[in-house]
């Protein structure tokens, strides 16, 4: 274990005037207010101000922490704290409004808000029923190691990332170039990775090539010797959790001339990638794939992204014997730019069931310490990452959480060309401008900083010294209820 | 009996047939606080908010049908004057309306946002094929996947006379349905029934009807199955389907029907998908199927399951539990917007197209999952529980793998 202290990227406030002002509750001022200014004087957060020269008090919701002092002290009973109506319409049972708002706050400030309960969602299963068994007294450790190794085989380069997560494949086409760039910058700053997805490798990402995974998916869009040579890690996408057994979907509206050029296709035609790879009908064929990329660049670390069928354990062992370094299982509740709704819930098992299954099987086969197991598909917060690791994964891959940090509220319109009001999951030249690269990358850096801090806290509270030590420690988890 | 290997059935084409009443998914309201500043017009990318044409000092009422629920106007409104609330009571209804309007497979962005697993069909995940077991090429090649099912009476074995199959075999009642979905009779206006019957004949499927309806619509008799009660003793007549209510312990009854020459058994559950004694009806279908298998008679007749089939995903799941086909009624009424058009006149053409759209969409979704499962023929998944994963099994394996203690009294929700 390394003991040297690393220098992590700096947190800088990355504000957003609208997102910052949204909270789970709202302060309501009714007509009884006489603008006496009592609220201004009692508020320690300066959430109420009476501007000079105005006979009115303004409330700044982004500063309010809902301590209730102003409500208590108001002589006219003009103030009240109420539930934000947005909480009823935003989000869903996996990504609860609390979780979305808390991710926004973390992205703005770099630390997690204490007032919002967001450890679990409300889906009633999986991560939402798992809780850590925290000890009463946290173990005091000067240094808690959160880094993981991405190549555990004897051969090949060592690649160590500072945090046990990296960014999942989101193609140019499914998200805008600015968002890709922001993800790459944040990945570089945090010494982790992001992934190109299957839509090609935009030139703008080249300066960050040491932190960009080249994905080779069934559509083979934009895959060339050059893009493989650039990468330290190459990922074969055999299947995706949100649409297992189906290829990638990019609907016509999103195939703008720019996207089409990158993918070498005709603009404004829907792109449905095939399933499966027609060069891979067996594990032996997968080995051929691995050999093929290693022939282009021998020192590659190879990852295989697979979905979670009932024989996912057999697939994982096959991936190992074919020579890959990482087996990346993508659970059924993962994010997507576009997928048939019927595929999202109904095909392949949820991630939570798959991790221990694969982990135990690889252990049983005696190869667990030579292959890295990465989990993705429905990982929303650092708690989910820690739980996935405790269930048996080495690390996790995130996607949606990064988009939420940039302001996504999961309205689910990502499949259409002018669907994303925030310019995240769109290729529309006008809407894409909504995202400023510096601002967006800082928000991701902040989110990671907050996660890292919380992860260290979790590790301390369960009493382990490094994230590698947490792997497979299901004894540190409590599974709530036995109801099915 | 028709030959088994036939060219793929040609579905009628889907075409736009927009919904009449509930055209908007969200209710967008602008309150009195609105200062007509126009910020919402600037931020909305879907064109919900516009100024009044005749007097641009004011904002026009929101065009709700354009709203897609991004909530941007709600968040950015400086006066908190706008509210957006999802319109329909249930997602199920919205999805059916979309399918009936367009005939397309619902596709959307962002991951699944619902409950983790759950009761009944929600606790079943279909299995998929990973790297091995190729079946098709993306969305292409689905013409090679067959959704045709035969239901009816089959000989337990073939008898050969003078080098030919004995003639009596051919008198058995068998029908071929292009996709494993039949319609149930609905108690509604004549025009609605006619709509469904016309769609039935265009789609080549069958409607399960009472004797009265059979007599009332002679021109559609080719696409009707007459429902009879178990007690009536008519079950071995041609074109009949024997109705059995789903409840625990019906295995023996169904076995007897199978033994006594019944062609099609209609296992019908309550509208919420529960059996008449309150259990998940699918579990009982499963146990009936298993019982018939163990008695060695499963192949001689067919099971049609109905009750609580509201989504496309329920079709393959029902088949996996052991039904040969399913029957639906409520989705048809939702597709025809029956509740909303009681008084209005229902255009037959529009209604027929809506039902064709709905079925085209459901069949396409069936193809999606069959492709993902690595199946080329829908008949292959009947009772094939190995091609699905059940929450009860996964949950047990999970708890065992992780060594969790199970606390019975915790609230799991």
JSON list of C-alpha atoms in Angstrom, two decimals, chain B residues 197-321:
[
{"chain": "B", "resi": 197, "resn": "UNK", "atom": "CA", "xyz": [-64.09, -7.73, -34.54]},
{"chain": "B", "resi": 198, "resn": "UNK", "atom": "CA", "xyz": [-63.00, -5.99, -37.72]},
{"chain": "B", "resi": 199, "resn": "UNK", "atom": "CA", "xyz": [-59.48, -5.61, -36.32]},
{"chain": "B", "resi": 200, "resn": "UNK", "atom": "CA", "xyz": [-59.55, -9.27, -35.28]},
{"chain": "B", "resi": 201, "resn": "UNK", "atom": "CA", "xyz": [-60.28, -10.36, -38.80]},
{"chain": "B", "resi": 202, "resn": "UNK", "atom": "CA", "xyz": [-57.70, -8.03, -40.32]},
{"chain": "B", "resi": 203, "resn": "UNK", "atom": "CA", "xyz": [-55.05, -9.22, -37.90]},
{"chain": "B", "resi": 204, "resn": "UNK", "atom": "CA", "xyz": [-56.01, -12.86, -38.32]},
{"chain": "B", "resi": 205, "resn": "UNK", "atom": "CA", "xyz": [-56.43, -13.46, -34.60]},
{"chain": "B", "resi": 206, "resn": "UNK", "atom": "CA", "xyz": [-59.51, -14.62, -32.71]},
{"chain": "B", "resi": 207, "resn": "UNK", "atom": "CA", "xyz": [-62.03, -13.14, -30.35]},
{"chain": "B", "resi": 208, "resn": "UNK", "atom": "CA", "xyz": [-63.44, -15.12, -27.47]},
{"chain": "B", "resi": 209, "resn": "UNK", "atom": "CA", "xyz": [-67.18, -14.44, -27.51]},
{"chain": "B", "resi": 210, "resn": "UNK", "atom": "CA", "xyz": [-70.44, -15.51, -25.95]},
{"chain": "B", "resi": 211, "resn": "UNK", "atom": "CA", "xyz": [-72.96, -17.48, -27.95]},
{"chain": "B", "resi": 212, "resn": "UNK", "atom": "CA", "xyz": [-75.13, -14.39, -28.39]},
{"chain": "B", "resi": 213, "resn": "UNK", "atom": "CA", "xyz": [-72.34, -12.43, -29.99]},
{"chain": "B", "resi": 214, "resn": "UNK", "atom": "CA", "xyz": [-71.54, -15.41, -32.17]},
{"chain": "B", "resi": 215, "resn": "UNK", "atom": "CA", "xyz": [-75.10, -15.30, -33.45]},
{"chain": "B", "resi": 216, "resn": "UNK", "atom": "CA", "xyz": [-75.21, -11.53, -33.75]},
{"chain": "B", "resi": 217, "resn": "UNK", "atom": "CA", "xyz": [-72.17, -11.08, -36.01]},
{"chain": "B", "resi": 218, "resn": "UNK", "atom": "CA", "xyz": [-72.33, -13.90, -38.53]},
{"chain": "B", "resi": 219, "resn": "UNK", "atom": "CA", "xyz": [-69.82, -12.28, -40.86]},
{"chain": "B", "resi": 220, "resn": "UNK", "atom": "CA", "xyz": [-67.02, -12.50, -38.31]},
{"chain": "B", "resi": 221, "resn": "UNK", "atom": "CA", "xyz": [-67.57, -16.11, -37.30]},
{"chain": "B", "resi": 222, "resn": "UNK", "atom": "CA", "xyz": [-64.28, -17.19, -38.84]},
{"chain": "B", "resi": 223, "resn": "UNK", "atom": "CA", "xyz": [-62.48, -15.20, -36.18]},
{"chain": "B", "resi": 224, "resn": "UNK", "atom": "CA", "xyz": [-64.55, -16.19, -33.18]},
{"chain": "B", "resi": 225, "resn": "UNK", "atom": "CA", "xyz": [-64.22, -18.78, -30.48]},
{"chain": "B", "resi": 226, "resn": "UNK", "atom": "CA", "xyz": [-67.32, -19.44, -28.44]},
{"chain": "B", "resi": 227, "resn": "UNK", "atom": "CA", "xyz": [-66.70, -19.49, -24.73]},
{"chain": "B", "resi": 228, "resn": "UNK", "atom": "CA", "xyz": [-68.44, -22.26, -22.81]},
{"chain": "B", "resi": 229, "resn": "UNK", "atom": "CA", "xyz": [-68.52, -23.04, -19.15]},
{"chain": "B", "resi": 230, "resn": "UNK", "atom": "CA", "xyz": [-66.95, -26.13, -17.69]},
{"chain": "B", "resi": 231, "resn": "UNK", "atom": "CA", "xyz": [-70.37, -27.36, -16.59]},
{"chain": "B", "resi": 232, "resn": "UNK", "atom": "CA", "xyz": [-72.01, -26.96, -19.99]},
{"chain": "B", "resi": 233, "resn": "UNK", "atom": "CA", "xyz": [-70.46, -30.16, -21.31]},
{"chain": "B", "resi": 234, "resn": "UNK", "atom": "CA", "xyz": [-70.02, -28.60, -24.74]},
{"chain": "B", "resi": 235, "resn": "UNK", "atom": "CA", "xyz": [-66.32, -28.30, -24.50]},
{"chain": "B", "resi": 236, "resn": "UNK", "atom": "CA", "xyz": [-65.45, -30.81, -27.18]},
{"chain": "B", "resi": 237, "resn": "UNK", "atom": "CA", "xyz": [-67.43, -29.04, -29.85]},
{"chain": "B", "resi": 238, "resn": "UNK", "atom": "CA", "xyz": [-65.62, -27.20, -32.61]},
{"chain": "B", "resi": 239, "resn": "UNK", "atom": "CA", "xyz": [-64.81, -23.52, -32.12]},
{"chain": "B", "resi": 240, "resn": "UNK", "atom": "CA", "xyz": [-65.34, -23.60, -28.42]},
{"chain": "B", "resi": 241, "resn": "UNK", "atom": "CA", "xyz": [-63.04, -22.53, -25.65]},
{"chain": "B", "resi": 242, "resn": "UNK", "atom": "CA", "xyz": [-63.66, -23.74, -22.13]},
{"chain": "B", "resi": 243, "resn": "UNK", "atom": "CA", "xyz": [-63.60, -21.13, -19.45]},
{"chain": "B", "resi": 244, "resn": "UNK", "atom": "CA", "xyz": [-61.96, -22.00, -16.14]},
{"chain": "B", "resi": 245, "resn": "UNK", "atom": "CA", "xyz": [-61.53, -19.45, -13.39]},
{"chain": "B", "resi": 246, "resn": "UNK", "atom": "CA", "xyz": [-58.02, -19.31, -12.03]},
{"chain": "B", "resi": 247, "resn": "UNK", "atom": "CA", "xyz": [-57.83, -20.34, -8.40]},
{"chain": "B", "resi": 248, "resn": "UNK", "atom": "CA", "xyz": [-55.65, -22.66, -6.38]},
{"chain": "B", "resi": 249, "resn": "UNK", "atom": "CA", "xyz": [-56.18, -26.34, -6.98]},
{"chain": "B", "resi": 250, "resn": "UNK", "atom": "CA", "xyz": [-57.59, -26.25, -10.51]},
{"chain": "B", "resi": 251, "resn": "UNK", "atom": "CA", "xyz": [-54.82, -28.53, -11.82]},
{"chain": "B", "resi": 252, "resn": "UNK", "atom": "CA", "xyz": [-56.94, -31.66, -11.61]},
{"chain": "B", "resi": 253, "resn": "UNK", "atom": "CA", "xyz": [-59.90, -29.98, -13.31]},
{"chain": "B", "resi": 254, "resn": "UNK", "atom": "CA", "xyz": [-57.79, -28.79, -16.23]},
{"chain": "B", "resi": 255, "resn": "UNK", "atom": "CA", "xyz": [-56.21, -32.24, -16.46]},
{"chain": "B", "resi": 256, "resn": "UNK", "atom": "CA", "xyz": [-59.66, -33.79, -16.78]},
{"chain": "B", "resi": 257, "resn": "UNK", "atom": "CA", "xyz": [-60.62, -31.30, -19.48]},
{"chain": "B", "resi": 258, "resn": "UNK", "atom": "CA", "xyz": [-57.45, -32.18, -21.37]},
{"chain": "B", "resi": 259, "resn": "UNK", "atom": "CA", "xyz": [-58.24, -35.89, -21.00]},
{"chain": "B", "resi": 260, "resn": "UNK", "atom": "CA", "xyz": [-61.84, -35.48, -22.09]},
{"chain": "B", "resi": 261, "resn": "UNK", "atom": "CA", "xyz": [-61.19, -33.95, -25.44]},
{"chain": "B", "resi": 262, "resn": "UNK", "atom": "CA", "xyz": [-61.31, -30.26, -24.71]},
{"chain": "B", "resi": 263, "resn": "UNK", "atom": "CA", "xyz": [-59.39, -28.26, -27.33]},
{"chain": "B", "resi": 264, "resn": "UNK", "atom": "CA", "xyz": [-58.68, -24.94, -25.66]},
{"chain": "B", "resi": 265, "resn": "UNK", "atom": "CA", "xyz": [-58.87, -24.10, -21.97]},
{"chain": "B", "resi": 266, "resn": "UNK", "atom": "CA", "xyz": [-59.27, -20.45, -21.12]},
{"chain": "B", "resi": 267, "resn": "UNK", "atom": "CA", "xyz": [-57.76, -19.77, -17.72]},
{"chain": "B", "resi": 268, "resn": "UNK", "atom": "CA", "xyz": [-59.19, -16.46, -16.71]},
{"chain": "B", "resi": 269, "resn": "UNK", "atom": "CA", "xyz": [-58.05, -14.43, -13.75]},
{"chain": "B", "resi": 270, "resn": "UNK", "atom": "CA", "xyz": [-59.30, -11.20, -12.30]},
{"chain": "B", "resi": 271, "resn": "UNK", "atom": "CA", "xyz": [-58.60, -7.94, -14.06]},
{"chain": "B", "resi": 272, "resn": "UNK", "atom": "CA", "xyz": [-55.73, -7.14, -11.70]},
{"chain": "B", "resi": 273, "resn": "UNK", "atom": "CA", "xyz": [-53.91, -10.33, -12.62]},
{"chain": "B", "resi": 274, "resn": "UNK", "atom": "CA", "xyz": [-54.81, -12.13, -9.43]},
{"chain": "B", "resi": 275, "resn": "UNK", "atom": "CA", "xyz": [-56.56, -15.45, -9.13]},
{"chain": "B", "resi": 276, "resn": "UNK", "atom": "CA", "xyz": [-60.03, -15.67, -7.67]},
{"chain": "B", "resi": 277, "resn": "UNK", "atom": "CA", "xyz": [-58.48, -16.60, -4.35]},
{"chain": "B", "resi": 278, "resn": "UNK", "atom": "CA", "xyz": [-56.16, -13.60, -4.42]},
{"chain": "B", "resi": 279, "resn": "UNK", "atom": "CA", "xyz": [-52.85, -15.06, -5.57]},
{"chain": "B", "resi": 280, "resn": "UNK", "atom": "CA", "xyz": [-50.72, -14.13, -8.55]},
{"chain": "B", "resi": 281, "resn": "UNK", "atom": "CA", "xyz": [-52.53, -15.91, -11.38]},
{"chain": "B", "resi": 282, "resn": "UNK", "atom": "CA", "xyz": [-49.28, -16.59, -13.24]},
{"chain": "B", "resi": 283, "resn": "UNK", "atom": "CA", "xyz": [-48.14, -18.88, -10.44]},
{"chain": "B", "resi": 284, "resn": "UNK", "atom": "CA", "xyz": [-51.26, -20.99, -10.88]},
{"chain": "B", "resi": 285, "resn": "UNK", "atom": "CA", "xyz": [-50.84, -21.12, -14.66]},
{"chain": "B", "resi": 286, "resn": "UNK", "atom": "CA", "xyz": [-47.32, -22.31, -13.98]},
{"chain": "B", "resi": 287, "resn": "UNK", "atom": "CA", "xyz": [-48.47, -25.05, -11.67]},
{"chain": "B", "resi": 288, "resn": "UNK", "atom": "CA", "xyz": [-51.22, -26.15, -14.08]},
{"chain": "B", "resi": 289, "resn": "UNK", "atom": "CA", "xyz": [-48.65, -26.37, -16.85]},
{"chain": "B", "resi": 290, "resn": "UNK", "atom": "CA", "xyz": [-46.28, -28.35, -14.66]},
{"chain": "B", "resi": 291, "resn": "UNK", "atom": "CA", "xyz": [-49.05, -30.71, -13.59]},
{"chain": "B", "resi": 292, "resn": "UNK", "atom": "CA", "xyz": [-50.12, -31.36, -17.18]},
{"chain": "B", "resi": 293, "resn": "UNK", "atom": "CA", "xyz": [-46.49, -31.95, -18.13]},
{"chain": "B", "resi": 294, "resn": "UNK", "atom": "CA", "xyz": [-46.09, -34.45, -15.32]},
{"chain": "B", "resi": 295, "resn": "UNK", "atom": "CA", "xyz": [-49.20, -36.28, -16.52]},
{"chain": "B", "resi": 296, "resn": "UNK", "atom": "CA", "xyz": [-47.88, -36.30, -20.07]},
{"chain": "B", "resi": 297, "resn": "UNK", "atom": "CA", "xyz": [-50.89, -34.58, -21.61]},
{"chain": "B", "resi": 298, "resn": "UNK", "atom": "CA", "xyz": [-49.70, -31.01, -21.97]},
{"chain": "B", "resi": 299, "resn": "UNK", "atom": "CA", "xyz": [-49.36, -31.26, -25.74]},
{"chain": "B", "resi": 300, "resn": "UNK", "atom": "CA", "xyz": [-52.86, -32.52, -26.57]},
{"chain": "B", "resi": 301, "resn": "UNK", "atom": "CA", "xyz": [-54.69, -29.24, -25.96]},
{"chain": "B", "resi": 302, "resn": "UNK", "atom": "CA", "xyz": [-53.95, -25.56, -25.41]},
{"chain": "B", "resi": 303, "resn": "UNK", "atom": "CA", "xyz": [-54.12, -23.03, -22.62]},
{"chain": "B", "resi": 304, "resn": "UNK", "atom": "CA", "xyz": [-55.11, -19.43, -23.15]},
{"chain": "B", "resi": 305, "resn": "UNK", "atom": "CA", "xyz": [-54.52, -17.14, -20.19]},
{"chain": "B", "resi": 306, "resn": "UNK", "atom": "CA", "xyz": [-56.27, -13.87, -19.53]},
{"chain": "B", "resi": 307, "resn": "UNK", "atom": "CA", "xyz": [-56.51, -11.38, -16.71]},
{"chain": "B", "resi": 308, "resn": "UNK", "atom": "CA", "xyz": [-54.12, -8.56, -15.94]},
{"chain": "B", "resi": 309, "resn": "UNK", "atom": "CA", "xyz": [-52.33, -8.58, -19.30]},
{"chain": "B", "resi": 310, "resn": "UNK", "atom": "CA", "xyz": [-51.81, -4.85, -19.71]},
{"chain": "B", "resi": 311, "resn": "UNK", "atom": "CA", "xyz": [-48.32, -4.48, -21.09]},
{"chain": "B", "resi": 312, "resn": "UNK", "atom": "CA", "xyz": [-46.43, -6.01, -23.97]},
{"chain": "B", "resi": 313, "resn": "UNK", "atom": "CA", "xyz": [-43.97, -7.55, -21.52]},
{"chain": "B", "resi": 314, "resn": "UNK", "atom": "CA", "xyz": [-46.74, -9.59, -19.91]},
{"chain": "B", "resi": 315, "resn": "UNK", "atom": "CA", "xyz": [-47.15, -11.63, -23.09]},
{"chain": "B", "resi": 316, "resn": "UNK", "atom": "CA", "xyz": [-43.76, -13.39, -23.15]},
{"chain": "B", "resi": 317, "resn": "UNK", "atom": "CA", "xyz": [-43.85, -13.73, -19.38]},
{"chain": "B", "resi": 318, "resn": "UNK", "atom": "CA", "xyz": [-47.24, -15.47, -19.51]},
{"chain": "B", "resi": 319, "resn": "UNK", "atom": "CA", "xyz": [-45.99, -17.82, -22.19]},
{"chain": "B", "resi": 320, "resn": "UNK", "atom": "CA", "xyz": [-42.92, -18.66, -20.14]},
{"chain": "B", "resi": 321, "resn": "UNK", "atom": "CA", "xyz": [-45.20, -19.53, -17.25]}
]
